[in-house]
Amino acid sequence: MEENKFIPLRVVAFQENDKIYMVCLDTNVIVRSHSLESAKRKMIEALVSYFNTFKEQEVLEGKYLRKAPKKYFISWHLYTVLNKVFKMIKTTCNMQYNPHSKDLQLA
């Protein structure tokens, strides 16, 4: 894999009561916070920690894949079609991980 090639990650955010949740559909990493900005920071920290548990070759082989429950995939697809299912906040977001540099960023 090229040093600057990133792995796309799909992340969905939703609000339940007074909490913001973010779920990475590709790794099943979930974070909870009181604000969207805080949830984004927590998601980045959680995903970097998650990817650091793998060797670069394992990431390249897709061994990090751990699908989130189907309800989150359904909400992701409904949101992109209907634009605000399950109280989605502003937008869905994509992230990408570079296993070589161990860099994670919002796409």
mmCIF file with all atom_site columns, C-alpha atoms in Angstrom:
data_model
loop_
_atom_site.group_PDB
_atom_site.id
_atom_site.type_symbol
_atom_site.label_atom_id
_atom_site.label_alt_id
_atom_site.label_comp_id
_atom_site.label_asym_id
_atom_site.label_entity_id
_atom_site.label_seq_id
_atom_site.pdbx_PDB_ins_code
_atom_site.Cartn_x
_atom_site.Cartn_y
_atom_site.Cartn_z
_atom_site.occupancy
_atom_site.B_iso_or_equiv
_atom_site.pdbx_formal_charge
_atom_site.auth_seq_id
_atom_site.auth_comp_id
_atom_site.auth_asym_id
_atom_site.auth_atom_id
_atom_site.pdbx_PDB_model_num
ATOM 1   C CA . MET A 1 1   ? 0.000   0.000  0.000  1.00 0.00 ? 1   MET A CA 1
ATOM 2   C CA . GLU A 1 2   ? 1.245   3.466  -0.802 1.00 0.00 ? 2   GLU A CA 1
ATOM 3   C CA . GLU A 1 3   ? 2.282   5.606  2.140  1.00 0.00 ? 3   GLU A CA 1
ATOM 4   C CA . ASN A 1 4   ? -0.373  8.245  1.409  1.00 0.00 ? 4   ASN A CA 1
ATOM 5   C CA . LYS A 1 5   ? -3.273  5.904  0.674  1.00 0.00 ? 5   LYS A CA 1
ATOM 6   C CA . PHE A 1 6   ? -6.113  6.048  3.169  1.00 0.00 ? 6   PHE A CA 1
ATOM 7   C CA . ILE A 1 7   ? -8.759  3.505  4.158  1.00 0.00 ? 7   ILE A CA 1
ATOM 8   C CA . PRO A 1 8   ? -12.260 5.032  4.073  1.00 0.00 ? 8   PRO A CA 1
ATOM 9   C CA . LEU A 1 9   ? -14.322 4.657  7.244  1.00 0.00 ? 9   LEU A CA 1
ATOM 10  C CA . ARG A 1 10  ? -18.046 5.370  7.479  1.00 0.00 ? 10  ARG A CA 1
ATOM 11  C CA . VAL A 1 11  ? -19.210 7.039  10.691 1.00 0.00 ? 11  VAL A CA 1
ATOM 12  C CA . VAL A 1 12  ? -22.792 7.818  11.637 1.00 0.00 ? 12  VAL A CA 1
ATOM 13  C CA . ALA A 1 13  ? -23.818 10.291 14.372 1.00 0.00 ? 13  ALA A CA 1
ATOM 14  C CA . PHE A 1 14  ? -27.156 10.462 16.130 1.00 0.00 ? 14  PHE A CA 1
ATOM 15  C CA . GLN A 1 15  ? -28.705 12.005 19.203 1.00 0.00 ? 15  GLN A CA 1
ATOM 16  C CA . GLU A 1 16  ? -30.522 10.064 21.871 1.00 0.00 ? 16  GLU A CA 1
ATOM 17  C CA . ASN A 1 17  ? -31.892 12.033 24.816 1.00 0.00 ? 17  ASN A CA 1
ATOM 18  C CA . ASP A 1 18  ? -29.151 14.552 25.655 1.00 0.00 ? 18  ASP A CA 1
ATOM 19  C CA . LYS A 1 19  ? -26.241 12.455 24.339 1.00 0.00 ? 19  LYS A CA 1
ATOM 20  C CA . ILE A 1 20  ? -24.508 12.366 20.963 1.00 0.00 ? 20  ILE A CA 1
ATOM 21  C CA . TYR A 1 21  ? -23.397 8.960  19.722 1.00 0.00 ? 21  TYR A CA 1
ATOM 22  C CA . MET A 1 22  ? -21.019 8.177  16.873 1.00 0.00 ? 22  MET A CA 1
ATOM 23  C CA . VAL A 1 23  ? -20.620 4.690  15.433 1.00 0.00 ? 23  VAL A CA 1
ATOM 24  C CA . CYS A 1 24  ? -17.960 3.637  12.952 1.00 0.00 ? 24  CYS A CA 1
ATOM 25  C CA . LEU A 1 25  ? -19.768 1.182  10.685 1.00 0.00 ? 25  LEU A CA 1
ATOM 26  C CA . ASP A 1 26  ? -16.551 -0.504 9.584  1.00 0.00 ? 26  ASP A CA 1
ATOM 27  C CA . THR A 1 27  ? -15.025 -1.147 13.029 1.00 0.00 ? 27  THR A CA 1
ATOM 28  C CA . ASN A 1 28  ? -18.021 -1.040 15.395 1.00 0.00 ? 28  ASN A CA 1
ATOM 29  C CA . VAL A 1 29  ? -16.207 1.562  17.510 1.00 0.00 ? 29  VAL A CA 1
ATOM 30  C CA . ILE A 1 30  ? -18.807 3.632  19.395 1.00 0.00 ? 30  ILE A CA 1
ATOM 31  C CA . VAL A 1 31  ? -18.373 6.854  21.378 1.00 0.00 ? 31  VAL A CA 1
ATOM 32  C CA . ARG A 1 32  ? -20.774 8.996  23.411 1.00 0.00 ? 32  ARG A CA 1
ATOM 33  C CA . SER A 1 33  ? -20.537 12.651 24.328 1.00 0.00 ? 33  SER A CA 1
ATOM 34  C CA . HIS A 1 34  ? -22.528 15.797 25.120 1.00 0.00 ? 34  HIS A CA 1
ATOM 35  C CA . SER A 1 35  ? -21.591 17.626 21.901 1.00 0.00 ? 35  SER A CA 1
ATOM 36  C CA . LEU A 1 36  ? -20.889 16.750 18.293 1.00 0.00 ? 36  LEU A CA 1
ATOM 37  C CA . GLU A 1 37  ? -17.409 18.298 18.390 1.00 0.00 ? 37  GLU A CA 1
ATOM 38  C CA . SER A 1 38  ? -16.499 16.328 21.492 1.00 0.00 ? 38  SER A CA 1
ATOM 39  C CA . ALA A 1 39  ? -17.889 13.139 19.933 1.00 0.00 ? 39  ALA A CA 1
ATOM 40  C CA . LYS A 1 40  ? -15.734 13.701 16.833 1.00 0.00 ? 40  LYS A CA 1
ATOM 41  C CA . ARG A 1 41  ? -12.610 14.119 18.988 1.00 0.00 ? 41  ARG A CA 1
ATOM 42  C CA . LYS A 1 42  ? -13.464 11.017 20.981 1.00 0.00 ? 42  LYS A CA 1
ATOM 43  C CA . MET A 1 43  ? -14.079 9.031  17.782 1.00 0.00 ? 43  MET A CA 1
ATOM 44  C CA . ILE A 1 44  ? -10.688 10.023 16.373 1.00 0.00 ? 44  ILE A CA 1
ATOM 45  C CA . GLU A 1 45  ? -8.961  9.027  19.620 1.00 0.00 ? 45  GLU A CA 1
ATOM 46  C CA . ALA A 1 46  ? -10.879 5.739  19.803 1.00 0.00 ? 46  ALA A CA 1
ATOM 47  C CA . LEU A 1 47  ? -10.180 4.804  16.179 1.00 0.00 ? 47  LEU A CA 1
ATOM 48  C CA . VAL A 1 48  ? -6.482  5.644  16.419 1.00 0.00 ? 48  VAL A CA 1
ATOM 49  C CA . SER A 1 49  ? -6.249  3.461  19.554 1.00 0.00 ? 49  SER A CA 1
ATOM 50  C CA . TYR A 1 50  ? -8.183  0.696  17.804 1.00 0.00 ? 50  TYR A CA 1
ATOM 51  C CA . PHE A 1 51  ? -5.949  0.742  14.716 1.00 0.00 ? 51  PHE A CA 1
ATOM 52  C CA . ASN A 1 52  ? -2.824  0.800  16.890 1.00 0.00 ? 52  ASN A CA 1
ATOM 53  C CA . THR A 1 53  ? -3.763  -2.693 18.101 1.00 0.00 ? 53  THR A CA 1
ATOM 54  C CA . PHE A 1 54  ? -3.051  -4.005 14.577 1.00 0.00 ? 54  PHE A CA 1
ATOM 55  C CA . LYS A 1 55  ? 0.156   -4.387 12.637 1.00 0.00 ? 55  LYS A CA 1
ATOM 56  C CA . GLU A 1 56  ? 0.233   -2.487 9.341  1.00 0.00 ? 56  GLU A CA 1
ATOM 57  C CA . GLN A 1 57  ? -0.013  -5.727 7.353  1.00 0.00 ? 57  GLN A CA 1
ATOM 58  C CA . GLU A 1 58  ? -3.085  -6.796 9.336  1.00 0.00 ? 58  GLU A CA 1
ATOM 59  C CA . VAL A 1 59  ? -4.773  -3.497 8.491  1.00 0.00 ? 59  VAL A CA 1
ATOM 60  C CA . LEU A 1 60  ? -3.880  -3.932 4.819  1.00 0.00 ? 60  LEU A CA 1
ATOM 61  C CA . GLU A 1 61  ? -5.439  -7.411 4.934  1.00 0.00 ? 61  GLU A CA 1
ATOM 62  C CA . GLY A 1 62  ? -8.670  -5.962 6.360  1.00 0.00 ? 62  GLY A CA 1
ATOM 63  C CA . LYS A 1 63  ? -8.367  -7.687 9.732  1.00 0.00 ? 63  LYS A CA 1
ATOM 64  C CA . TYR A 1 64  ? -9.620  -4.494 11.408 1.00 0.00 ? 64  TYR A CA 1
ATOM 65  C CA . LEU A 1 65  ? -13.077 -4.947 9.851  1.00 0.00 ? 65  LEU A CA 1
ATOM 66  C CA . ARG A 1 66  ? -15.713 -5.545 12.506 1.00 0.00 ? 66  ARG A CA 1
ATOM 67  C CA . LYS A 1 67  ? -19.106 -4.524 11.175 1.00 0.00 ? 67  LYS A CA 1
ATOM 68  C CA . ALA A 1 68  ? -21.466 -2.522 13.359 1.00 0.00 ? 68  ALA A CA 1
ATOM 69  C CA . PRO A 1 69  ? -25.000 -3.863 13.932 1.00 0.00 ? 69  PRO A CA 1
ATOM 70  C CA . LYS A 1 70  ? -27.308 -3.657 10.910 1.00 0.00 ? 70  LYS A CA 1
ATOM 71  C CA . LYS A 1 71  ? -29.489 -0.955 12.475 1.00 0.00 ? 71  LYS A CA 1
ATOM 72  C CA . TYR A 1 72  ? -26.613 1.521  12.075 1.00 0.00 ? 72  TYR A CA 1
ATOM 73  C CA . PHE A 1 73  ? -26.091 0.557  8.432  1.00 0.00 ? 73  PHE A CA 1
ATOM 74  C CA . ILE A 1 74  ? -29.806 0.981  7.821  1.00 0.00 ? 74  ILE A CA 1
ATOM 75  C CA . SER A 1 75  ? -29.742 4.426  9.428  1.00 0.00 ? 75  SER A CA 1
ATOM 76  C CA . TRP A 1 76  ? -26.664 5.357  7.353  1.00 0.00 ? 76  TRP A CA 1
ATOM 77  C CA . HIS A 1 77  ? -28.417 4.425  4.113  1.00 0.00 ? 77  HIS A CA 1
ATOM 78  C CA . LEU A 1 78  ? -31.744 5.963  5.101  1.00 0.00 ? 78  LEU A CA 1
ATOM 79  C CA . TYR A 1 79  ? -30.029 9.166  6.115  1.00 0.00 ? 79  TYR A CA 1
ATOM 80  C CA . THR A 1 80  ? -28.245 9.507  2.819  1.00 0.00 ? 80  THR A CA 1
ATOM 81  C CA . VAL A 1 81  ? -31.586 9.002  1.049  1.00 0.00 ? 81  VAL A CA 1
ATOM 82  C CA . LEU A 1 82  ? -34.042 10.732 3.386  1.00 0.00 ? 82  LEU A CA 1
ATOM 83  C CA . ASN A 1 83  ? -31.689 13.255 5.065  1.00 0.00 ? 83  ASN A CA 1
ATOM 84  C CA . LYS A 1 84  ? -32.415 13.055 8.795  1.00 0.00 ? 84  LYS A CA 1
ATOM 85  C CA . VAL A 1 85  ? -33.566 9.616  9.869  1.00 0.00 ? 85  VAL A CA 1
ATOM 86  C CA . PHE A 1 86  ? -33.018 8.657  13.525 1.00 0.00 ? 86  PHE A CA 1
ATOM 87  C CA . LYS A 1 87  ? -32.272 12.270 14.504 1.00 0.00 ? 87  LYS A CA 1
ATOM 88  C CA . MET A 1 88  ? -29.013 12.422 12.564 1.00 0.00 ? 88  MET A CA 1
ATOM 89  C CA . ILE A 1 89  ? -27.008 15.530 13.309 1.00 0.00 ? 89  ILE A CA 1
ATOM 90  C CA . LYS A 1 90  ? -26.189 17.843 10.386 1.00 0.00 ? 90  LYS A CA 1
ATOM 91  C CA . THR A 1 91  ? -24.469 15.226 8.234  1.00 0.00 ? 91  THR A CA 1
ATOM 92  C CA . THR A 1 92  ? -22.815 11.878 8.119  1.00 0.00 ? 92  THR A CA 1
ATOM 93  C CA . CYS A 1 93  ? -19.065 11.982 7.988  1.00 0.00 ? 93  CYS A CA 1
ATOM 94  C CA . ASN A 1 94  ? -16.352 9.908  6.456  1.00 0.00 ? 94  ASN A CA 1
ATOM 95  C CA . MET A 1 95  ? -12.972 9.255  7.962  1.00 0.00 ? 95  MET A CA 1
ATOM 96  C CA . GLN A 1 96  ? -9.900  7.673  6.470  1.00 0.00 ? 96  GLN A CA 1
ATOM 97  C CA . TYR A 1 97  ? -6.990  5.834  8.083  1.00 0.00 ? 97  TYR A CA 1
ATOM 98  C CA . ASN A 1 98  ? -3.459  5.531  6.719  1.00 0.00 ? 98  ASN A CA 1
ATOM 99  C CA . PRO A 1 99  ? -1.951  2.354  8.190  1.00 0.00 ? 99  PRO A CA 1
ATOM 100 C CA . HIS A 1 100 ? 1.564   3.377  7.182  1.00 0.00 ? 100 HIS A CA 1
ATOM 101 C CA . SER A 1 101 ? 1.652   6.753  8.921  1.00 0.00 ? 101 SER A CA 1
ATOM 102 C CA . LYS A 1 102 ? -1.064  5.788  11.467 1.00 0.00 ? 102 LYS A CA 1
ATOM 103 C CA . ASP A 1 103 ? -2.860  9.012  10.512 1.00 0.00 ? 103 ASP A CA 1
ATOM 104 C CA . LEU A 1 104 ? -6.638  9.271  10.866 1.00 0.00 ? 104 LEU A CA 1
ATOM 105 C CA . GLN A 1 105 ? -8.513  12.241 9.476  1.00 0.00 ? 105 GLN A CA 1
ATOM 106 C CA . LEU A 1 106 ? -11.968 13.394 8.583  1.00 0.00 ? 106 LEU A CA 1
ATOM 107 C CA . ALA A 1 107 ? -12.466 13.057 4.843  1.00 0.00 ? 107 ALA A CA 1
#
